[in-house]
Amino acid sequence: MSLNMRNIAIIAHVDHGKTTFVDAFLRQSGAFRENQQVATCAMDSGELERERGITILAKCTSVEWHNYRINIVDTPGHADFGGEVERILSMVDGVILLVDAAEGPLPQTKFVLGKALKLGLRPIVVINKIDRPDARPIEVNNEVFDLFANLGATDEQLDYPTLFASGREGWAVENLNDERIDIEPLFKKIIEHVPAPESDDNGPFKMLVTTLHMDPFVGRVLTGRITSGKVKTNQMIKALSRDGQTIETARVSKILAFRGLKHQAIEEGVAGDIVSISGFQKATVADTLCDQSVTEAIQAQPIDPPTLAMTFSINTSPLAGQDGDKVTSRMIWDRLVKEAEGNVALKIARTDSTDAFEVAGRGELQLGILIETMRREGYELSVSRPRVVFKEENGQKMEPMEEVVIDVDDAYTGVVVEKLALRKAEMVEMNPSGGGKTRMIFHAPSRGLIGYHSEFLTDTCGTGVMNRIFHSYVPYKGEIQARRNGVLISTESGKSVAYALWYIQERGPLFIGAGVDVYPGMIIGGNAKQGDIEVNPIKGKKLTNMRAAGKDEAVVLIPPVLMPLEAALSYIADDELVEVTPKHIRLRKKYLDSNERRKFERGRL
């Protein structure tokens, strides 16, 4: 059976069409009925994945084609979820590298391809979206070859097959002039180019756990590829830690295999197949599930360390407990522990305070997704400004550096270069990319990029595209100037009044409208100048029994600037917090009392 099996992963930069291509695999392999109604990007099953149009978790599926079973792993494209890509590459024997025919190779393309080449995998390159009006497939193909060479690909890896395709239309061809019918040429390349899984059918059962999720009916579900032997339902097996220590012994309660979009129960899992096993209470990602005679664990791939950290603490505002039902530090800690079990790129730790915990990850988006997920589950918490994770080497302070690729209209190159220079970024490359656009590559400190994306979109009138990925640790670059302007802070508790906000809005943009609950220390707007200003947003108009000689002025409020979660996290300063509840996202000062804030500023607290 293993001779007729192929295990592949689809890797690419964000929004280059991975999940859409999986739809084409599923449709053309007969996984769906002709009249079956299936949503687009069927593998993006999560609520947040569908809302944002991105893949967050790696997911498996399988298709059958001409007596071959092809197990396919759809991976996230955003750099913040790179940990998902790193761990699943050990499950597959080949990868399909998707590259947008217009944008070409971008930072995440380089990242995932580098990981695949290091493991000795031989990619199949698919130049996707060649039906775009600005497609340049031949130039992009040359750029991909240069990328392979720069990453140190072997001669065997450089001899990769290339196909041109449109995932949305559902076709792939070897030559641009070929008839565009379906993706059968890609199926043929997978069978020819990807080797059958190397596995020992007669050896003892072994499987490295690569993903974990919780099922309300069967508990922990551990997924991985069986490297040797077979496993049957009700068989007694054990879990080994990375250092070979036995964690627990358990009976296999269920074996699940991926068949199209379904997770079907099977009686026996064989070597080479990707399956899920339930029955364990403690085993987690990177552990080895094996027969009781096995003593050595399978070596897991190392995961790159986190570069960004935040402090999660309980909500201490006067409005705490009104929206959510999970508000205690114990509940927050238990939820973070549960998340860290399945997400190997996330690190959690306790702090000096019993009410606050440090959470470290790959980037603002990864941590923002975690916070958004928690608030939808009913949690209330306060979150600090993101900060980078420093480390020391030979007594020298080192900080993470990122590679930033920016595509902007020629008219905006000056302002982008100026803003990034203030953030200690160094330009590496600058080339015209056609159509009146310029591509620039910078190496910038991670801490300098916190909060820059919204400013970048404003500077480029929403037309610029910025992609970034971790590059390396470098010696500390020195101080970087933080947000210059101050904020408007409420001094009273109650509901905001339009009359008061009408006068306050002259100071700067407001973050709230009329009739909103406020409290002392809550940030209700931004100051157009330096320094914080304390204001009273609940002050009403004084009424008298005297008739006005003239007509009263109409109160006209400028629409408030609505702060989504990621924007709020990047906006706040070091002495500020984001209050997150199931219904509200508020900005507040760390110290609500004005006297405590003054003491803090003077260094007394």
XYZ file of C-alpha atoms in Angstrom:
605
model
C 0.000 0.000 0.000
C 2.886 2.390 0.781
C 4.165 2.032 -2.814
C 0.988 3.746 -4.027
C 1.222 6.610 -1.553
C 2.655 10.119 -1.842
C 2.965 12.716 0.931
C 3.320 16.359 -0.140
C 2.998 19.829 1.386
C 1.947 22.988 -0.431
C 4.150 25.913 0.611
C 4.109 29.534 -0.522
C 4.016 33.154 0.557
C 0.746 34.454 1.991
C -2.069 34.887 -0.563
C -0.266 33.095 -3.411
C -3.124 30.586 -3.757
C -2.291 27.474 -1.692
C -5.762 26.793 -0.279
C -7.446 27.585 -3.609
C -5.156 25.038 -5.258
C -6.156 22.382 -2.701
C -9.780 23.029 -3.781
C -8.753 22.112 -7.344
C -7.082 18.892 -6.095
C -10.222 17.888 -4.204
C -12.623 18.673 -7.035
C -10.669 17.008 -9.834
C -9.841 13.866 -7.841
C -13.532 13.117 -7.310
C -13.559 13.949 -3.588
C -16.777 15.924 -4.171
C -19.941 14.921 -5.990
C -20.739 16.820 -9.165
C -23.681 18.607 -7.505
C -22.100 18.997 -4.059
C -22.038 22.537 -2.684
C -18.601 23.256 -1.221
C -17.317 26.615 0.000
C -14.237 28.078 -1.654
C -10.984 27.561 0.287
C -12.630 24.536 1.908
C -9.533 23.783 4.017
C -9.820 27.144 5.819
C -12.412 25.830 8.242
C -11.721 28.160 11.183
C -13.906 31.201 11.818
C -10.935 33.590 11.896
C -9.397 31.961 8.806
C -12.538 32.624 6.803
C -12.907 36.184 8.123
C -9.321 37.190 7.350
C -8.767 35.076 4.255
C -5.577 33.497 5.614
C -4.542 30.005 6.669
C -3.584 29.886 10.360
C -3.286 26.160 11.101
C -1.686 23.488 8.911
C -4.321 20.958 7.801
C -4.197 17.584 6.098
C -6.352 16.047 3.399
C -5.935 13.228 0.908
C -7.076 12.513 -2.627
C -7.080 9.343 -4.713
C -5.879 9.475 -8.310
C -5.278 6.445 -10.562
C -4.623 3.978 -7.730
C -2.446 6.481 -5.823
C -3.340 8.067 -2.523
C -1.842 11.559 -2.260
C -1.774 13.021 1.269
C -1.692 16.830 1.003
C -0.796 19.260 3.803
C -1.994 22.854 3.364
C 0.336 25.202 5.257
C -0.001 28.830 6.446
C 1.602 31.485 4.273
C 2.213 34.192 6.884
C 5.660 34.324 8.537
C 4.112 34.546 12.025
C 2.804 30.980 11.616
C 6.126 29.609 10.360
C 6.209 27.135 13.270
C 3.287 25.314 11.627
C 5.340 24.921 8.432
C 8.555 23.820 10.168
C 6.998 20.916 12.034
C 4.859 19.476 9.229
C 7.739 19.277 6.699
C 8.954 16.178 8.555
C 5.669 14.445 7.555
C 6.142 14.786 3.790
C 8.511 13.541 1.081
C 8.048 16.428 -1.336
C 6.685 19.951 -1.613
C 4.833 22.014 -4.187
C 6.230 25.546 -4.150
C 3.582 28.005 -5.338
C 4.762 31.399 -6.583
C 2.530 34.252 -7.743
C 3.144 34.968 -11.439
C 3.056 38.732 -10.829
C 4.618 39.203 -7.383
C 7.357 36.580 -7.723
C 9.285 35.108 -4.759
C 8.670 37.028 -1.499
C 10.144 36.665 2.027
C 7.984 33.737 3.128
C 8.750 31.961 -0.167
C 12.422 32.184 0.738
C 11.787 31.031 4.318
C 9.722 27.925 3.539
C 11.870 26.944 0.546
C 15.034 27.192 2.677
C 13.486 24.846 5.274
C 12.463 22.356 2.580
C 15.886 22.364 0.904
C 17.666 21.775 4.230
C 15.569 18.627 4.728
C 16.663 17.382 1.301
C 13.203 17.681 -0.271
C 12.954 18.192 -4.043
C 10.263 20.814 -4.770
C 7.894 21.002 -7.708
C 7.574 24.673 -8.713
C 4.153 25.937 -9.786
C 3.918 29.484 -11.164
C 0.344 30.277 -10.129
C -2.124 32.973 -11.232
C -0.708 33.302 -14.762
C -4.172 34.490 -15.849
C -3.503 37.786 -14.033
C -3.212 40.748 -16.423
C 0.156 41.741 -14.878
C 1.558 38.178 -14.873
C 5.200 37.733 -15.868
C 5.690 33.938 -15.667
C 9.036 33.672 -17.481
C 10.734 36.387 -15.377
C 9.316 34.890 -12.168
C 10.582 31.440 -13.170
C 14.083 32.906 -13.543
C 13.767 34.620 -10.139
C 12.797 31.281 -8.567
C 15.870 29.593 -10.040
C 18.079 32.382 -8.655
C 16.429 31.883 -5.248
C 17.203 28.140 -5.341
C 20.830 28.905 -6.167
C 21.138 31.556 -3.422
C 19.766 29.109 -0.837
C 22.419 26.529 -1.697
C 20.225 23.975 -3.493
C 21.972 20.807 -4.684
C 22.224 19.946 -8.388
C 19.427 17.423 -7.888
C 17.196 20.039 -6.245
C 17.976 22.597 -8.974
C 16.672 20.133 -11.554
C 13.094 20.859 -10.510
C 10.026 20.606 -12.784
C 8.081 23.823 -13.423
C 4.396 24.108 -14.248
C 2.273 27.148 -15.035
C -1.180 27.189 -13.511
C -4.308 28.953 -12.357
C -5.630 27.459 -9.131
C -8.869 29.427 -9.348
C -9.595 28.179 -12.880
C -8.323 24.680 -12.028
C -5.687 23.964 -14.668
C -1.914 23.459 -14.947
C 0.370 23.118 -17.989
C 4.055 22.342 -18.570
C 4.368 24.872 -21.380
C 2.551 28.182 -21.691
C 1.249 27.235 -25.151
C -0.290 23.920 -24.028
C -4.058 23.466 -23.905
C -5.415 24.507 -20.504
C -7.817 21.771 -19.367
C -7.225 20.512 -15.790
C -4.454 19.851 -13.261
C -3.658 16.315 -14.498
C -0.114 17.406 -15.502
C 0.507 18.310 -11.852
C -0.849 14.948 -10.627
C 1.580 13.214 -13.038
C 4.526 15.300 -11.801
C 3.716 14.433 -8.175
C 3.708 10.695 -8.974
C 6.947 10.960 -11.013
C 8.899 13.442 -8.908
C 7.897 12.781 -5.293
C 9.318 9.517 -3.899
C 7.134 6.995 -2.095
C 7.480 7.304 1.694
C 10.517 5.484 3.103
C 9.090 3.213 5.741
C 9.644 -0.176 7.321
C 6.393 -2.108 7.012
C 7.595 -4.979 9.203
C 9.344 -2.978 11.942
C 7.913 -1.876 15.280
C 5.323 0.923 15.190
C 6.752 4.465 15.339
C 5.134 7.876 14.700
C 6.342 11.422 15.396
C 3.537 13.720 16.574
C 3.473 16.920 14.481
C 0.071 18.458 15.266
C -2.375 18.274 18.157
C -5.989 19.296 18.578
C -8.685 18.669 21.158
C -11.881 16.816 20.293
C -14.877 17.189 22.641
C -15.686 13.462 22.287
C -12.323 11.637 22.194
C -9.993 14.171 23.867
C -6.436 14.686 22.590
C -5.990 13.858 18.904
C -2.339 13.453 17.854
C -1.478 13.589 14.137
C 1.698 12.475 12.371
C 3.171 10.154 9.759
C 3.799 6.510 10.615
C 7.493 5.884 9.877
C 7.498 2.136 10.554
C 5.181 -0.717 11.425
C 1.427 -0.724 11.853
C -0.994 0.400 14.546
C -4.421 -1.055 15.290
C -7.372 0.090 17.371
C -7.144 -1.060 21.034
C -3.378 -1.715 20.719
C -1.267 -0.742 23.765
C 1.448 1.759 22.774
C 3.563 4.323 24.622
C 4.699 7.911 24.179
C 8.383 8.888 24.404
C 9.674 12.406 25.049
C 12.454 13.914 22.910
C 15.122 12.494 25.242
C 13.636 8.979 25.120
C 11.855 9.022 28.494
C 8.490 7.243 28.667
C 5.706 9.785 29.247
C 2.737 7.418 29.387
C 1.348 4.141 28.080
C -2.141 4.108 26.599
C -4.611 2.071 24.572
C -5.393 3.387 21.085
C -9.070 4.310 21.270
C -9.405 5.554 17.697
C -7.362 5.826 14.498
C -8.496 8.529 12.092
C -7.350 8.997 8.489
C -7.837 11.951 6.153
C -10.132 11.112 3.242
C -11.029 14.255 1.297
C -12.442 16.743 3.806
C -13.523 13.948 6.143
C -11.684 12.532 9.161
C -12.674 8.861 8.904
C -12.133 6.135 11.498
C -10.028 3.190 10.257
C -9.073 -0.084 11.932
C -5.376 -0.048 11.024
C -2.762 2.582 10.179
C 0.151 1.506 7.974
C 3.688 2.811 7.481
C 3.868 5.896 5.286
C 0.315 7.094 5.934
C -0.616 10.279 7.822
C -3.071 9.423 10.589
C -4.489 10.775 13.862
C -4.487 8.729 17.086
C -6.551 9.321 20.221
C -6.301 7.734 23.666
C -3.414 9.668 25.262
C -3.727 12.153 28.129
C -0.242 13.766 28.239
C 1.556 13.180 24.911
C 2.012 16.306 22.824
C 3.761 17.761 19.747
C 7.321 16.441 19.067
C 6.738 13.289 21.171
C 7.091 9.819 19.636
C 4.218 7.324 19.738
C 5.613 3.808 19.426
C 5.412 0.127 20.218
C 6.360 -0.798 23.789
C 9.583 -2.449 22.586
C 10.969 0.836 21.156
C 13.431 2.789 23.353
C 14.690 5.565 21.031
C 12.559 8.598 20.113
C 12.376 10.023 16.595
C 14.303 13.300 16.378
C 12.021 16.299 15.821
C 13.026 19.253 13.641
C 14.271 22.260 15.677
C 11.879 25.224 15.771
C 13.119 28.806 15.376
C 12.853 30.768 18.656
C 10.156 33.440 19.240
C 11.174 37.052 18.614
C 8.274 39.032 20.119
C 6.730 38.974 23.610
C 3.686 40.483 25.359
C 2.394 40.484 28.907
C -1.095 39.014 29.378
C -2.728 40.010 32.675
C -6.180 40.072 34.270
C -8.514 42.941 33.423
C -8.346 45.456 36.298
C -10.453 48.255 34.793
C -13.657 49.519 36.521
C -15.656 47.845 33.734
C -14.091 44.394 34.275
C -16.417 41.396 34.361
C -19.306 43.011 32.473
C -18.737 41.227 29.141
C -16.801 37.996 29.760
C -17.180 35.040 32.106
C -13.499 33.980 32.191
C -11.710 36.725 34.105
C -9.395 35.064 36.687
C -5.638 34.612 36.322
C -5.993 30.832 36.747
C -8.394 30.621 33.785
C -6.074 32.735 31.612
C -3.021 30.640 32.565
C -4.817 27.334 31.861
C -5.887 28.614 28.432
C -2.326 29.717 27.584
C -0.925 26.330 28.664
C -3.458 24.598 26.423
C -2.440 26.836 23.483
C 1.294 26.274 24.016
C 0.815 22.492 23.938
C -0.259 22.489 20.316
C 1.594 25.596 19.128
C 5.309 24.848 19.279
C 6.269 28.389 18.175
C 4.641 29.874 21.311
C 6.418 30.147 24.684
C 4.676 31.084 27.938
C 6.166 31.930 31.334
C 5.059 33.290 34.683
C 6.216 36.736 35.825
C 6.920 38.278 39.234
C 3.210 39.115 39.476
C 0.705 36.303 40.028
C -1.781 38.115 37.777
C 0.444 38.511 34.700
C 2.114 36.092 32.257
C 4.644 36.549 29.462
C 3.694 35.136 26.068
C 6.357 35.031 23.327
C 5.707 34.264 19.653
C 6.829 34.972 16.088
C 5.031 38.250 15.470
C 2.161 40.624 16.121
C -0.292 38.687 13.929
C 0.293 35.359 15.690
C -0.222 36.912 19.138
C -3.150 38.987 17.855
C -4.891 35.835 16.566
C -4.437 34.200 19.993
C -5.949 37.229 21.768
C -8.860 37.402 19.301
C -9.547 33.685 19.783
C -9.528 34.071 23.575
C -11.909 37.046 23.585
C -14.371 35.093 21.430
C -14.220 32.293 23.986
C -15.332 34.708 26.730
C -11.996 35.786 28.214
C -11.245 39.271 29.534
C -7.610 40.370 29.765
C -5.208 43.294 29.558
C -2.345 43.131 27.065
C 0.866 45.160 27.031
C 2.693 46.660 24.066
C 4.667 44.033 22.081
C 8.399 44.017 22.797
C 11.224 42.137 21.112
C 13.084 39.257 22.740
C 16.748 40.187 23.195
C 19.541 37.703 23.815
C 23.223 37.861 24.750
C 26.148 36.416 22.812
C 29.684 36.709 24.197
C 28.544 39.487 26.518
C 27.015 41.512 23.673
C 23.313 42.437 23.532
C 21.692 41.042 20.361
C 18.331 41.929 18.824
C 16.229 40.313 16.051
C 16.534 41.782 12.562
C 13.892 41.326 9.851
C 14.066 41.350 6.079
C 11.392 43.717 4.759
C 10.297 43.636 1.106
C 8.246 46.660 0.052
C 6.436 47.261 -3.259
C 5.248 50.858 -3.685
C 4.417 53.358 -6.405
C 7.472 55.361 -7.438
C 5.964 58.543 -5.927
C 6.069 57.102 -2.392
C 9.605 55.681 -2.305
C 11.011 58.828 -0.645
C 8.681 58.851 2.356
C 9.132 55.081 2.909
C 12.934 55.331 2.860
C 12.817 58.324 5.221
C 10.498 56.621 7.763
C 12.462 53.363 7.766
C 15.775 55.211 8.151
C 14.401 56.748 11.372
C 13.697 53.174 12.522
C 17.349 52.128 12.007
C 16.610 50.161 8.810
C 19.295 49.605 6.164
C 18.406 49.417 2.475
C 19.806 46.303 0.796
C 18.266 46.508 -2.654
C 16.113 48.845 -4.773
C 14.857 47.940 -8.239
C 12.024 49.109 -10.524
C 9.414 46.335 -10.747
C 7.467 47.727 -13.734
C 4.131 49.493 -13.972
C 5.432 52.584 -12.169
C 6.329 50.573 -9.050
C 9.558 50.043 -7.124
C 10.626 47.061 -5.010
C 12.846 47.828 -2.028
C 14.462 45.384 0.391
C 15.503 46.525 3.880
C 17.058 44.915 6.936
C 15.269 46.509 9.898
C 15.228 45.847 13.680
C 11.998 44.078 14.717
C 11.306 46.655 17.449
C 11.471 49.465 14.884
C 8.699 47.836 12.829
C 6.211 47.537 15.708
C 3.327 49.820 14.813
C 4.788 50.837 11.444
C 2.342 49.016 9.152
C -0.619 51.384 9.683
C 1.695 54.382 9.215
C 3.045 52.748 6.037
C -0.463 52.352 4.588
C -1.219 56.010 5.357
C 2.048 57.181 3.748
C 1.397 55.159 0.570
C -2.361 55.957 0.407
C -3.146 52.263 0.851
C -1.332 51.191 -2.332
C 1.882 49.862 -0.765
C 2.549 46.184 0.010
C 4.939 45.241 2.830
C 6.166 41.728 3.624
C 8.578 40.908 6.434
C 10.291 37.866 7.889
C 12.876 37.122 10.582
C 16.420 37.415 9.195
C 18.946 37.056 12.027
C 20.111 38.346 15.397
C 22.477 41.341 15.175
C 24.201 43.613 17.739
C 21.854 46.117 19.421
C 21.237 49.094 17.119
C 20.633 51.735 19.812
C 17.569 53.710 20.828
C 14.688 54.111 18.369
C 12.282 56.984 18.849
C 8.828 55.717 19.866
C 5.444 57.353 19.221
C 5.895 61.122 19.378
C 2.363 62.326 20.092
C 0.477 61.972 23.365
C -3.043 60.737 24.102
C -6.310 62.114 25.506
C -7.118 60.553 28.887
C -10.521 60.529 30.561
C -10.693 61.947 34.096
C -14.278 60.920 34.872
C -16.472 57.828 34.966
C -19.782 57.602 33.096
C -21.071 57.823 29.518
C -19.428 60.148 27.013
C -21.455 63.196 25.944
C -21.481 64.651 22.413
C -21.243 68.230 23.726
C -17.995 67.442 25.625
C -16.485 65.464 22.730
C -17.235 68.368 20.383
C -14.717 70.504 22.250
C -12.248 67.653 22.860
C -12.004 66.685 19.181
C -10.085 69.916 18.503
C -7.161 68.338 20.383
C -6.836 65.332 18.087
C -8.630 62.266 16.650
C -11.137 60.549 18.953
C -11.322 56.773 19.465
C -14.877 56.805 20.900
C -18.249 58.347 20.038
C -21.088 59.642 22.207
C -22.845 57.340 24.690
C -19.779 55.158 25.345
C -18.809 53.990 28.856
C -15.584 55.660 30.035
C -13.559 55.615 33.254
C -10.594 57.557 34.708
C -7.367 56.541 32.966
C -9.086 55.323 29.790
C -7.600 56.609 26.514
C -10.369 58.182 24.413
C -8.287 59.750 21.631
C -4.895 60.811 20.366
C -3.290 64.183 20.992
C -2.179 66.032 17.862
C 0.865 67.265 19.807
C 3.376 65.834 22.241
C 2.345 65.035 25.788
C -0.795 63.538 27.316
C -3.871 65.655 28.093
C -6.508 64.824 30.699
C -10.042 65.635 29.519
C -13.620 65.275 30.786
C -15.732 63.481 28.138
C -18.931 63.387 30.230
C -19.324 67.128 30.831
C -22.773 68.246 29.664
C -23.997 71.682 28.612
C -25.123 73.936 31.474
C -28.846 74.636 31.170
C -30.502 77.892 32.316
C -34.003 79.363 32.113
C -32.703 82.178 29.930
C -33.567 82.033 26.236
C -30.509 82.358 24.023
C -30.364 85.505 21.922
C -28.897 83.617 18.966
C -29.314 80.126 17.605
C -27.231 77.434 19.377
C -24.445 75.927 17.318
C -25.120 72.397 16.089
C -22.891 69.739 17.671
C -21.179 67.912 14.793
C -18.756 65.141 15.753
C -16.048 63.845 13.459
C -16.473 60.031 13.131
C -14.153 58.319 15.659
C -11.084 56.324 14.602
C -12.063 52.709 15.286
C -9.136 50.697 16.646
C -9.131 46.992 15.689
C -7.025 44.703 17.862
C -3.791 44.701 15.823
C -3.922 48.495 15.378
C -4.475 48.985 19.134
C -1.543 46.713 20.026
C 0.802 48.620 17.738
C -0.488 52.064 18.855
C -0.048 51.857 22.631
C 3.113 53.020 24.417
C 5.065 51.161 27.107
C 2.961 52.679 29.931
C -0.351 51.747 28.286
C -2.475 48.598 27.930
C -5.161 47.225 25.624
C -8.237 46.066 27.524
C -9.742 43.133 25.625
C -13.246 41.792 26.337
C -15.692 39.745 24.215
C -17.531 42.937 23.191
C -15.002 45.775 23.484
C -11.409 46.733 22.770
C -10.382 49.716 24.887
C -7.096 51.561 25.347
C -6.066 52.582 28.849
C -3.120 53.766 30.895
C -1.290 51.150 32.968
C -1.900 53.290 36.058
C -5.452 54.625 36.065
C -4.887 57.176 38.832
C -3.302 60.432 37.609
C -1.129 60.743 40.747
C 0.294 57.253 40.231
C 1.039 58.108 36.580
C 3.000 61.182 37.659
C 4.965 59.135 40.193
C 5.710 56.557 37.506
C 6.945 59.249 35.123
C 9.243 60.580 37.838
C 10.576 57.091 38.505
C 9.097 56.773 41.996
C 6.981 53.729 41.296
